[in-house]
Amino acid sequence: MNGKTFVSVFRSSKKVDTYLYVRRGQIWDDLPDSLRAIFGNPVHAMDLIMTPERKLARTTGREVLDAIVDKDFFLQMPEESSGYVVDFRRKPEQNRE
C-alpha cells in the first residue's frame, strides 16, 4: 500500500499494552470473531495518518499498512519482558510469580 491512509488505533480492554490498528471507519463486527473475543471492548486511543515511512515505537508504517491490506487490521502485542526485571506497575507479591 502506498500513500497515506487514515488509521484508528484502539487499546484492548482485556490485554495490557495491546493495540489494534484499523482503517478509520472499520466496522468492528467485520473483524474476525476470535480477534474480537481476545481483544475485548475496543477503547479508542487515537486517529492518525499512516504512511509507509512513518516510524512507530514497535513497528513501522509499512508493516501496519501491509497488515491492514492483508487482514484489515494490525495487532500490536506487548513486548516480552525479562524474568528478572521488576515491573514497578505491579504489587510486589505479583512480581514474584
JSON list of C-alpha atoms in Angstrom, two decimals:
[
{"chain": "A", "resi": 1, "resn": "MET", "atom": "CA", "xyz": [0.00, 0.00, 0.00]},
{"chain": "A", "resi": 2, "resn": "ASN", "atom": "CA", "xyz": [1.42, 3.37, -0.99]},
{"chain": "A", "resi": 3, "resn": "GLY", "atom": "CA", "xyz": [0.41, 6.81, 0.11]},
{"chain": "A", "resi": 4, "resn": "LYS", "atom": "CA", "xyz": [-1.48, 7.98, 3.14]},
{"chain": "A", "resi": 5, "resn": "THR", "atom": "CA", "xyz": [-4.20, 6.07, 4.96]},
{"chain": "A", "resi": 6, "resn": "PHE", "atom": "CA", "xyz": [-6.33, 7.29, 7.85]},
{"chain": "A", "resi": 7, "resn": "VAL", "atom": "CA", "xyz": [-5.92, 4.80, 10.68]},
{"chain": "A", "resi": 8, "resn": "SER", "atom": "CA", "xyz": [-7.67, 4.44, 14.03]},
{"chain": "A", "resi": 9, "resn": "VAL", "atom": "CA", "xyz": [-5.83, 2.90, 16.97]},
{"chain": "A", "resi": 10, "resn": "PHE", "atom": "CA", "xyz": [-7.68, 1.11, 19.77]},
{"chain": "A", "resi": 11, "resn": "ARG", "atom": "CA", "xyz": [-6.35, -0.32, 23.01]},
{"chain": "A", "resi": 12, "resn": "SER", "atom": "CA", "xyz": [-7.63, -3.58, 24.41]},
{"chain": "A", "resi": 13, "resn": "SER", "atom": "CA", "xyz": [-9.90, -3.62, 27.44]},
{"chain": "A", "resi": 14, "resn": "LYS", "atom": "CA", "xyz": [-8.63, -7.14, 28.26]},
{"chain": "A", "resi": 15, "resn": "LYS", "atom": "CA", "xyz": [-4.91, -7.18, 27.43]},
{"chain": "A", "resi": 16, "resn": "VAL", "atom": "CA", "xyz": [-2.37, -4.67, 28.75]},
{"chain": "A", "resi": 17, "resn": "ASP", "atom": "CA", "xyz": [-0.24, -2.91, 26.11]},
{"chain": "A", "resi": 18, "resn": "THR", "atom": "CA", "xyz": [-2.24, -4.46, 23.25]},
{"chain": "A", "resi": 19, "resn": "TYR", "atom": "CA", "xyz": [-3.33, -2.20, 20.41]},
{"chain": "A", "resi": 20, "resn": "LEU", "atom": "CA", "xyz": [-5.29, -2.69, 17.21]},
{"chain": "A", "resi": 21, "resn": "TYR", "atom": "CA", "xyz": [-4.69, -0.54, 14.11]},
{"chain": "A", "resi": 22, "resn": "VAL", "atom": "CA", "xyz": [-7.51, -0.44, 11.55]},
{"chain": "A", "resi": 23, "resn": "ARG", "atom": "CA", "xyz": [-8.66, 1.81, 8.71]},
{"chain": "A", "resi": 24, "resn": "ARG", "atom": "CA", "xyz": [-10.63, 4.69, 10.12]},
{"chain": "A", "resi": 25, "resn": "GLY", "atom": "CA", "xyz": [-14.31, 3.73, 9.99]},
{"chain": "A", "resi": 26, "resn": "GLN", "atom": "CA", "xyz": [-13.64, -0.03, 10.13]},
{"chain": "A", "resi": 27, "resn": "ILE", "atom": "CA", "xyz": [-16.76, -1.87, 11.29]},
{"chain": "A", "resi": 28, "resn": "TRP", "atom": "CA", "xyz": [-15.84, -3.80, 14.45]},
{"chain": "A", "resi": 29, "resn": "ASP", "atom": "CA", "xyz": [-18.22, -6.68, 13.66]},
{"chain": "A", "resi": 30, "resn": "ASP", "atom": "CA", "xyz": [-16.44, -7.28, 10.33]},
{"chain": "A", "resi": 31, "resn": "LEU", "atom": "CA", "xyz": [-13.21, -8.24, 12.12]},
{"chain": "A", "resi": 32, "resn": "PRO", "atom": "CA", "xyz": [-12.59, -11.94, 12.98]},
{"chain": "A", "resi": 33, "resn": "ASP", "atom": "CA", "xyz": [-14.62, -13.29, 15.91]},
{"chain": "A", "resi": 34, "resn": "SER", "atom": "CA", "xyz": [-11.51, -14.77, 17.52]},
{"chain": "A", "resi": 35, "resn": "LEU", "atom": "CA", "xyz": [-9.75, -11.39, 17.46]},
{"chain": "A", "resi": 36, "resn": "ARG", "atom": "CA", "xyz": [-12.74, -9.61, 18.98]},
{"chain": "A", "resi": 37, "resn": "ALA", "atom": "CA", "xyz": [-13.04, -12.25, 21.70]},
{"chain": "A", "resi": 38, "resn": "ILE", "atom": "CA", "xyz": [-9.43, -11.95, 22.91]},
{"chain": "A", "resi": 39, "resn": "PHE", "atom": "CA", "xyz": [-9.21, -8.18, 22.40]},
{"chain": "A", "resi": 40, "resn": "GLY", "atom": "CA", "xyz": [-12.33, -7.27, 24.38]},
{"chain": "A", "resi": 41, "resn": "ASN", "atom": "CA", "xyz": [-14.08, -3.94, 24.02]},
{"chain": "A", "resi": 42, "resn": "PRO", "atom": "CA", "xyz": [-12.01, -1.55, 21.92]},
{"chain": "A", "resi": 43, "resn": "VAL", "atom": "CA", "xyz": [-11.07, 1.71, 23.62]},
{"chain": "A", "resi": 44, "resn": "HIS", "atom": "CA", "xyz": [-10.28, 4.46, 21.11]},
{"chain": "A", "resi": 45, "resn": "ALA", "atom": "CA", "xyz": [-6.74, 5.72, 21.61]},
{"chain": "A", "resi": 46, "resn": "MET", "atom": "CA", "xyz": [-6.13, 7.95, 18.57]},
{"chain": "A", "resi": 47, "resn": "ASP", "atom": "CA", "xyz": [-6.54, 8.55, 14.86]},
{"chain": "A", "resi": 48, "resn": "LEU", "atom": "CA", "xyz": [-3.56, 9.24, 12.67]},
{"chain": "A", "resi": 49, "resn": "ILE", "atom": "CA", "xyz": [-2.41, 9.45, 9.09]},
{"chain": "A", "resi": 50, "resn": "MET", "atom": "CA", "xyz": [-0.26, 6.41, 8.38]},
{"chain": "A", "resi": 51, "resn": "THR", "atom": "CA", "xyz": [2.40, 6.45, 5.68]},
{"chain": "A", "resi": 52, "resn": "PRO", "atom": "CA", "xyz": [4.85, 3.67, 4.80]},
{"chain": "A", "resi": 53, "resn": "GLU", "atom": "CA", "xyz": [7.72, 5.86, 6.02]},
{"chain": "A", "resi": 54, "resn": "ARG", "atom": "CA", "xyz": [6.20, 6.52, 9.45]},
{"chain": "A", "resi": 55, "resn": "LYS", "atom": "CA", "xyz": [8.22, 5.17, 12.37]},
{"chain": "A", "resi": 56, "resn": "LEU", "atom": "CA", "xyz": [6.33, 3.88, 15.38]},
{"chain": "A", "resi": 57, "resn": "ALA", "atom": "CA", "xyz": [7.59, 2.72, 18.77]},
{"chain": "A", "resi": 58, "resn": "ARG", "atom": "CA", "xyz": [7.44, -1.01, 17.98]},
{"chain": "A", "resi": 59, "resn": "THR", "atom": "CA", "xyz": [6.87, -1.23, 14.23]},
{"chain": "A", "resi": 60, "resn": "THR", "atom": "CA", "xyz": [6.82, 0.73, 11.00]},
{"chain": "A", "resi": 61, "resn": "GLY", "atom": "CA", "xyz": [4.10, 2.32, 8.96]},
{"chain": "A", "resi": 62, "resn": "ARG", "atom": "CA", "xyz": [4.83, -0.13, 6.16]},
{"chain": "A", "resi": 63, "resn": "GLU", "atom": "CA", "xyz": [4.17, -3.15, 8.43]},
{"chain": "A", "resi": 64, "resn": "VAL", "atom": "CA", "xyz": [0.92, -1.64, 9.70]},
{"chain": "A", "resi": 65, "resn": "LEU", "atom": "CA", "xyz": [-0.32, -0.77, 6.22]},
{"chain": "A", "resi": 66, "resn": "ASP", "atom": "CA", "xyz": [0.65, -4.17, 4.78]},
{"chain": "A", "resi": 67, "resn": "ALA", "atom": "CA", "xyz": [-1.24, -5.96, 7.56]},
{"chain": "A", "resi": 68, "resn": "ILE", "atom": "CA", "xyz": [-4.30, -3.75, 7.03]},
{"chain": "A", "resi": 69, "resn": "VAL", "atom": "CA", "xyz": [-4.28, -4.63, 3.33]},
{"chain": "A", "resi": 70, "resn": "ASP", "atom": "CA", "xyz": [-3.89, -8.37, 4.06]},
{"chain": "A", "resi": 71, "resn": "LYS", "atom": "CA", "xyz": [-6.07, -8.81, 7.14]},
{"chain": "A", "resi": 72, "resn": "ASP", "atom": "CA", "xyz": [-7.94, -5.50, 7.67]},
{"chain": "A", "resi": 73, "resn": "PHE", "atom": "CA", "xyz": [-6.04, -4.95, 10.93]},
{"chain": "A", "resi": 74, "resn": "PHE", "atom": "CA", "xyz": [-2.62, -4.82, 12.61]},
{"chain": "A", "resi": 75, "resn": "LEU", "atom": "CA", "xyz": [-2.40, -6.23, 16.13]},
{"chain": "A", "resi": 76, "resn": "GLN", "atom": "CA", "xyz": [0.39, -4.89, 18.34]},
{"chain": "A", "resi": 77, "resn": "MET", "atom": "CA", "xyz": [1.12, -7.14, 21.30]},
{"chain": "A", "resi": 78, "resn": "PRO", "atom": "CA", "xyz": [3.21, -6.26, 24.37]},
{"chain": "A", "resi": 79, "resn": "GLU", "atom": "CA", "xyz": [6.93, -6.82, 24.22]},
{"chain": "A", "resi": 80, "resn": "GLU", "atom": "CA", "xyz": [8.35, -9.83, 26.05]},
{"chain": "A", "resi": 81, "resn": "SER", "atom": "CA", "xyz": [9.69, -8.78, 29.41]},
{"chain": "A", "resi": 82, "resn": "SER", "atom": "CA", "xyz": [12.74, -10.28, 31.01]},
{"chain": "A", "resi": 83, "resn": "GLY", "atom": "CA", "xyz": [12.06, -12.51, 34.03]},
{"chain": "A", "resi": 84, "resn": "TYR", "atom": "CA", "xyz": [14.46, -10.68, 36.30]},
{"chain": "A", "resi": 85, "resn": "VAL", "atom": "CA", "xyz": [13.33, -7.14, 35.51]},
{"chain": "A", "resi": 86, "resn": "VAL", "atom": "CA", "xyz": [10.89, -5.83, 38.11]},
{"chain": "A", "resi": 87, "resn": "ASP", "atom": "CA", "xyz": [7.60, -4.43, 36.82]},
{"chain": "A", "resi": 88, "resn": "PHE", "atom": "CA", "xyz": [7.03, -1.41, 39.07]},
{"chain": "A", "resi": 89, "resn": "ARG", "atom": "CA", "xyz": [3.40, -1.12, 37.97]},
{"chain": "A", "resi": 90, "resn": "ARG", "atom": "CA", "xyz": [2.55, -4.38, 39.77]},
{"chain": "A", "resi": 91, "resn": "LYS", "atom": "CA", "xyz": [2.26, -5.05, 43.51]},
{"chain": "A", "resi": 92, "resn": "PRO", "atom": "CA", "xyz": [5.43, -6.63, 44.98]},
{"chain": "A", "resi": 93, "resn": "GLU", "atom": "CA", "xyz": [3.76, -10.02, 45.56]},
{"chain": "A", "resi": 94, "resn": "GLN", "atom": "CA", "xyz": [2.78, -10.13, 41.84]},
{"chain": "A", "resi": 95, "resn": "ASN", "atom": "CA", "xyz": [6.44, -9.70, 40.80]},
{"chain": "A", "resi": 96, "resn": "ARG", "atom": "CA", "xyz": [7.43, -12.98, 42.50]},
{"chain": "A", "resi": 97, "resn": "GLU", "atom": "CA", "xyz": [5.48, -15.19, 40.06]}
]
